[in-house]
Amino acid sequence: MQILLTWEQADLLSGLRRALKLCANKGKICLFIDGLDEFEGEEGTVIGLMREIADLSPNIKLCVSSRPWAAFEKAFHNIPHILLQDLTRQDMDQYILDQFRAYGPIRHLIEKESSEFQALRSTMVERANGVFLWISLAVRTIVNDVPRSCCRNDIQKRLLQLPSDLEDLFRYLLFDYRKEENLSQRQSQIVQTMRARDQVCDATRDESVRAITLYQMALANSGSSPISDTVHQCDISTLITVCRDFADTLERSCSHLIVLGGQDRSPVRVHPRFSGVNKEVEIISEANRRVHYLHRTVRDFFVSSGVWPEVLARGNSDFDPHVALLRSHVLRLRSPLEQPEKHRRLDEWWHDDIVPAMTHARFSSPTISATQVELLDQLDQTLNWYWRKKAGDPLDNWARQAFGSYEERMKHRTPFHHPCLSLAAKVGCANYLHLKLPSGPYDFREGIPILTHALDLLISRRKTVYPLSSPSVINAILPSGQDPNQQYLDMRTKPDTPWLYALKCVREGHRRGWLQSFDADSQSSRRWVAILNLMLDHGADAAAVIGKDQWDPEITTQGVIEAVPTEYFSCNVWKLLERMRGAAE
């Protein structure tokens, strides 16, 4: 049995300090730390940590690197340092020469005017200020733009038009370099799509799907293309067309700041009777190439440079990248690159399709909730087509496998009448639940209520892809008739109610130290207290009693809350307790 240990940052830092001190007493330590600028917190925090480590012992030395940010230059200006551009000048000059020589018209000019071109290359290196990425983009832009009958002055003129600051160069290539209106709109949609996927990966903490395939990006940017009524392998000629068209649009609209990676070489299933198997494998590998930012700095540019309003202004106001990506997951499952196969391996869809698709639905605009409902219903139907059902089990469903361990599912056979709705509640699809629940008979029959699944992560996310329980989700569920006091048997056949389950989560969070006292934090009491208040609004029993278990003795629901404010002194927790006391009288 594998046990995943979790650590608080303070504990990790304490352990690091002790380990370094112990080791430094017996030997010498040199730490090489690359990319201080990629630290996701405040610069002052990582600067302070570096100084603290260096001061622990004279036997500890550090070699750190960073982009030339003002905070780091100011903090470390009086210690020995080197500038990257002092070491890479020759490499940059050779790169420029190699690239220019590879382009026929410029190669002939170099042969005729070698000394003049040496001066031009030196100018480029100076303007790059040590940033190889600037050199790469500048050379590519010049080669693409100068006419075949160019002269050295044409190249010099084009070079001087390029801003020397890297972020200014990004802005120029995106907004000034290409001015065709149709390309501007496509560019905006592509950039929005990339950022939407970043948002989902950050939310789920799953890096495996951050880079989107060429095929899926083409589908996401294909507009409201119709979704097939049947599941069938994508037509090869159609695949070639959509991927080629999007690759061309990507190159022309994004100025090589968003690019295609290398071909995917993973095994491909093809139809055994296909006459050109090798050709099909090559086409599918091409469609599986990943779309990604040219460099981390490009992503940072879109996030932190203040350029985002301009990106949105160039796009269509009706475009929602989260809906576009949700649609692309449905389209990809309906028309897969490989021969579709019915099976019971949920893992094959979980990280690549189910989690990102449903999380995109969670982040999509509430103004287009009807579209979200339609697409999530189609996702459910499509996955049920793939799911090879067990004979004689009418409740067998793909979404059922997302709950509990395999042993629990096999031993207790907890029935799930609406598993996709339960999963939507856990993922946090409030808009979907708000429209879906009133539309049909989703009353509790047996098993575990949808409301309980929405409370699973009331206090802590732990190490899951799911978000913390949300008041908006609870507010979408309760008006549909879900009862906070509904009695049921959990997956271990223990009696419970959604209300008692929520209070057990608070008690466990208190015992494990998961509760946070700062109301500005998403894990603070403000959020979970709001959820408990919503449940009280809908009749939760304030006088209920939680039975003892292997960790805690029997306690009233009020007793659970009474244990919280004495330690955290949270005003909203006190108000909740007063309300519960009044309701119980």
Short mmCIF file of C-alpha atoms in Angstrom, two decimals, residues 93-295:
data_model
loop_
_atom_site.label_atom_id
_atom_site.label_comp_id
_atom_site.label_asym_id
_atom_site.label_seq_id
_atom_site.Cartn_x
_atom_site.Cartn_y
_atom_site.Cartn_z
CA ASP A 93 27.33 35.49 -33.47
CA GLN A 94 27.83 31.98 -34.85
CA TYR A 95 24.07 31.29 -34.68
CA ILE A 96 23.31 34.45 -36.67
CA LEU A 97 25.94 33.55 -39.26
CA ASP A 98 24.63 29.98 -39.61
CA GLN A 99 21.03 31.11 -40.02
CA PHE A 100 21.88 33.79 -42.56
CA ARG A 101 24.05 31.41 -44.54
CA ALA A 102 21.16 28.95 -44.72
CA TYR A 103 19.06 31.58 -46.54
CA GLY A 104 20.28 31.90 -50.13
CA PRO A 105 19.80 35.64 -50.82
CA ILE A 106 21.54 36.66 -47.60
CA ARG A 107 24.30 34.07 -48.02
CA HIS A 108 25.36 35.73 -51.27
CA LEU A 109 25.48 39.13 -49.56
CA ILE A 110 27.65 37.75 -46.76
CA GLU A 111 30.14 36.45 -49.30
CA LYS A 112 30.28 39.87 -50.99
CA GLU A 113 30.31 42.10 -47.89
CA SER A 114 31.79 39.99 -45.12
CA SER A 115 33.15 42.89 -43.02
CA GLU A 116 29.89 44.87 -43.22
CA PHE A 117 27.91 41.81 -42.17
CA GLN A 118 30.27 41.25 -39.26
CA ALA A 119 29.34 44.73 -38.03
CA LEU A 120 25.63 43.96 -38.52
CA ARG A 121 25.97 40.75 -36.51
CA SER A 122 27.72 42.65 -33.75
CA THR A 123 24.83 45.12 -33.68
CA MET A 124 22.36 42.27 -33.32
CA VAL A 125 24.34 40.73 -30.46
CA GLU A 126 24.49 44.09 -28.66
CA ARG A 127 20.75 44.64 -29.05
CA ALA A 128 20.04 41.14 -27.72
CA ASN A 129 21.62 42.03 -24.35
CA GLY A 130 22.51 38.39 -23.75
CA VAL A 131 19.04 37.01 -24.52
CA PHE A 132 19.36 34.17 -27.02
CA LEU A 133 15.58 34.15 -27.51
CA TRP A 134 15.74 37.71 -28.84
CA ILE A 135 18.39 36.66 -31.39
CA SER A 136 16.29 33.68 -32.50
CA LEU A 137 13.15 35.78 -33.05
CA ALA A 138 15.03 38.63 -34.72
CA VAL A 139 16.80 36.34 -37.20
CA ARG A 140 13.57 34.52 -38.02
CA THR A 141 11.70 37.79 -38.57
CA ILE A 142 14.41 39.20 -40.82
CA VAL A 143 14.68 36.04 -42.91
CA ASN A 144 10.89 35.91 -43.32
CA ASP A 145 10.52 39.57 -44.24
CA VAL A 146 13.40 40.67 -46.43
CA PRO A 147 12.80 40.24 -50.18
CA ARG A 148 14.82 37.74 -52.17
CA SER A 149 16.50 40.64 -53.95
CA CYS A 150 17.49 42.27 -50.65
CA CYS A 151 20.57 44.30 -49.87
CA ARG A 152 22.41 44.88 -46.61
CA ASN A 153 20.52 48.13 -46.03
CA ASP A 154 17.21 46.24 -46.16
CA ILE A 155 18.42 43.91 -43.44
CA GLN A 156 19.82 46.79 -41.37
CA LYS A 157 16.55 48.71 -41.68
CA ARG A 158 14.48 45.68 -40.65
CA LEU A 159 16.77 45.03 -37.70
CA LEU A 160 16.41 48.57 -36.37
CA GLN A 161 12.61 48.26 -36.51
CA LEU A 162 12.73 45.48 -33.92
CA PRO A 163 12.56 46.61 -30.25
CA SER A 164 15.60 45.57 -28.22
CA ASP A 165 13.58 44.80 -25.07
CA LEU A 166 12.24 41.23 -25.16
CA GLU A 167 8.71 42.04 -23.97
CA ASP A 168 8.51 44.96 -26.39
CA LEU A 169 9.57 42.57 -29.14
CA PHE A 170 6.79 40.16 -28.15
CA ARG A 171 4.28 43.01 -28.28
CA TYR A 172 5.58 44.16 -31.66
CA LEU A 173 5.43 40.68 -33.20
CA LEU A 174 1.91 40.09 -31.90
CA PHE A 175 0.21 43.43 -32.45
CA ASP A 176 2.21 45.44 -35.00
CA TYR A 177 3.87 42.85 -37.19
CA ARG A 178 0.66 41.28 -38.57
CA LYS A 179 -2.27 43.65 -38.97
CA GLU A 180 -4.77 41.57 -40.98
CA GLU A 181 -8.07 41.66 -39.08
CA ASN A 182 -8.86 37.98 -39.59
CA LEU A 183 -5.42 36.97 -38.29
CA SER A 184 -5.80 39.25 -35.26
CA GLN A 185 -9.03 37.52 -34.29
CA ARG A 186 -7.57 34.03 -34.79
CA GLN A 187 -4.48 35.05 -32.83
CA SER A 188 -6.64 36.23 -29.93
CA GLN A 189 -8.57 32.96 -29.90
CA ILE A 190 -5.38 30.87 -29.93
CA VAL A 191 -3.82 32.86 -27.08
CA GLN A 192 -7.06 32.72 -25.06
CA THR A 193 -7.22 28.96 -25.62
CA MET A 194 -3.65 28.51 -24.38
CA ARG A 195 -4.31 30.58 -21.28
CA ALA A 196 -7.58 28.74 -20.58
CA ARG A 197 -5.70 25.44 -20.59
CA ASP A 198 -3.06 26.94 -18.27
CA GLN A 199 -5.86 27.98 -15.92
CA VAL A 200 -7.25 24.44 -15.86
CA CYS A 201 -3.83 22.83 -15.34
CA ASP A 202 -3.05 25.24 -12.50
CA ALA A 203 -6.44 24.52 -10.92
CA THR A 204 -6.13 20.73 -11.15
CA ARG A 205 -2.37 20.72 -10.51
CA ASP A 206 -1.97 18.36 -13.47
CA GLU A 207 0.84 19.30 -15.86
CA SER A 208 0.29 16.33 -18.18
CA VAL A 209 -2.23 18.10 -20.44
CA ARG A 210 -0.86 21.65 -20.41
CA ALA A 211 0.41 21.34 -23.99
CA ILE A 212 -2.58 20.74 -26.29
CA THR A 213 -2.33 18.57 -29.40
CA LEU A 214 -2.52 20.10 -32.86
CA TYR A 215 -5.72 18.15 -33.54
CA GLN A 216 -7.43 19.38 -30.39
CA MET A 217 -6.36 22.99 -30.94
CA ALA A 218 -7.75 22.79 -34.46
CA LEU A 219 -11.05 21.49 -33.07
CA ALA A 220 -11.15 24.16 -30.35
CA ASN A 221 -10.69 26.90 -32.91
CA SER A 222 -13.07 25.48 -35.52
CA GLY A 223 -16.10 27.44 -34.30
CA SER A 224 -19.41 25.74 -33.55
CA SER A 225 -18.70 22.77 -35.76
CA PRO A 226 -21.42 20.08 -35.58
CA ILE A 227 -20.86 17.12 -33.28
CA SER A 228 -21.33 13.74 -34.94
CA ASP A 229 -24.23 11.56 -33.77
CA THR A 230 -21.99 8.49 -33.87
CA VAL A 231 -18.51 7.58 -32.62
CA HIS A 232 -16.12 6.76 -35.46
CA GLN A 233 -12.47 7.20 -36.34
CA CYS A 234 -11.68 10.59 -37.81
CA ASP A 235 -11.58 10.64 -41.59
CA ILE A 236 -7.93 10.89 -42.62
CA SER A 237 -8.49 13.44 -45.39
CA THR A 238 -10.48 15.64 -43.00
CA LEU A 239 -7.75 15.27 -40.38
CA ILE A 240 -5.09 16.38 -42.85
CA THR A 241 -7.11 19.43 -43.86
CA VAL A 242 -8.02 20.70 -40.37
CA CYS A 243 -4.52 20.19 -38.98
CA ARG A 244 -2.79 21.75 -41.97
CA ASP A 245 -5.11 24.77 -41.93
CA PHE A 246 -4.63 25.36 -38.23
CA ALA A 247 -0.84 24.91 -38.39
CA ASP A 248 -0.75 27.52 -41.14
CA THR A 249 -2.93 29.91 -39.13
CA LEU A 250 -0.77 29.38 -36.04
CA GLU A 251 2.42 30.23 -37.91
CA ARG A 252 0.98 33.32 -39.61
CA SER A 253 -0.89 34.77 -36.63
CA CYS A 254 1.35 34.11 -33.63
CA SER A 255 4.74 35.06 -35.09
CA HIS A 256 6.40 31.89 -33.75
CA LEU A 257 5.68 32.83 -30.12
CA ILE A 258 3.30 29.87 -29.94
CA VAL A 259 4.69 26.92 -31.87
CA LEU A 260 4.31 23.24 -32.71
CA GLY A 261 6.54 20.72 -30.95
CA GLY A 262 8.06 17.59 -32.46
CA GLN A 263 6.06 14.60 -33.66
CA ASP A 264 4.55 12.21 -31.15
CA ARG A 265 6.24 8.79 -31.39
CA SER A 266 3.95 6.80 -29.08
CA PRO A 267 2.36 3.61 -30.52
CA VAL A 268 -0.68 4.20 -32.73
CA ARG A 269 -3.58 1.78 -33.29
CA VAL A 270 -4.68 1.71 -36.94
CA HIS A 271 -7.26 -0.32 -38.78
CA PRO A 272 -5.56 -3.55 -39.95
CA ARG A 273 -7.15 -3.34 -43.40
CA PHE A 274 -6.00 0.20 -44.08
CA SER A 275 -3.91 0.10 -47.25
CA GLY A 276 -1.46 2.81 -46.22
CA VAL A 277 -0.77 1.99 -42.59
CA ASN A 278 2.58 3.79 -42.45
CA LYS A 279 1.06 6.91 -43.97
CA GLU A 280 -1.80 6.89 -41.46
CA VAL A 281 0.62 6.48 -38.56
CA GLU A 282 2.60 9.46 -39.83
CA ILE A 283 -0.54 11.60 -40.16
CA ILE A 284 -1.74 10.69 -36.66
CA SER A 285 1.71 11.42 -35.22
CA GLU A 286 1.58 14.82 -36.90
CA ALA A 287 -1.89 15.50 -35.43
CA ASN A 288 -0.56 14.61 -31.96
CA ARG A 289 2.17 17.25 -32.07
CA ARG A 290 1.85 19.57 -29.09
CA VAL A 291 1.18 23.29 -29.29
CA HIS A 292 3.20 25.22 -26.72
CA TYR A 293 4.75 28.58 -25.93
CA LEU A 294 8.13 29.12 -27.55
CA HIS A 295 9.55 29.89 -24.10
#
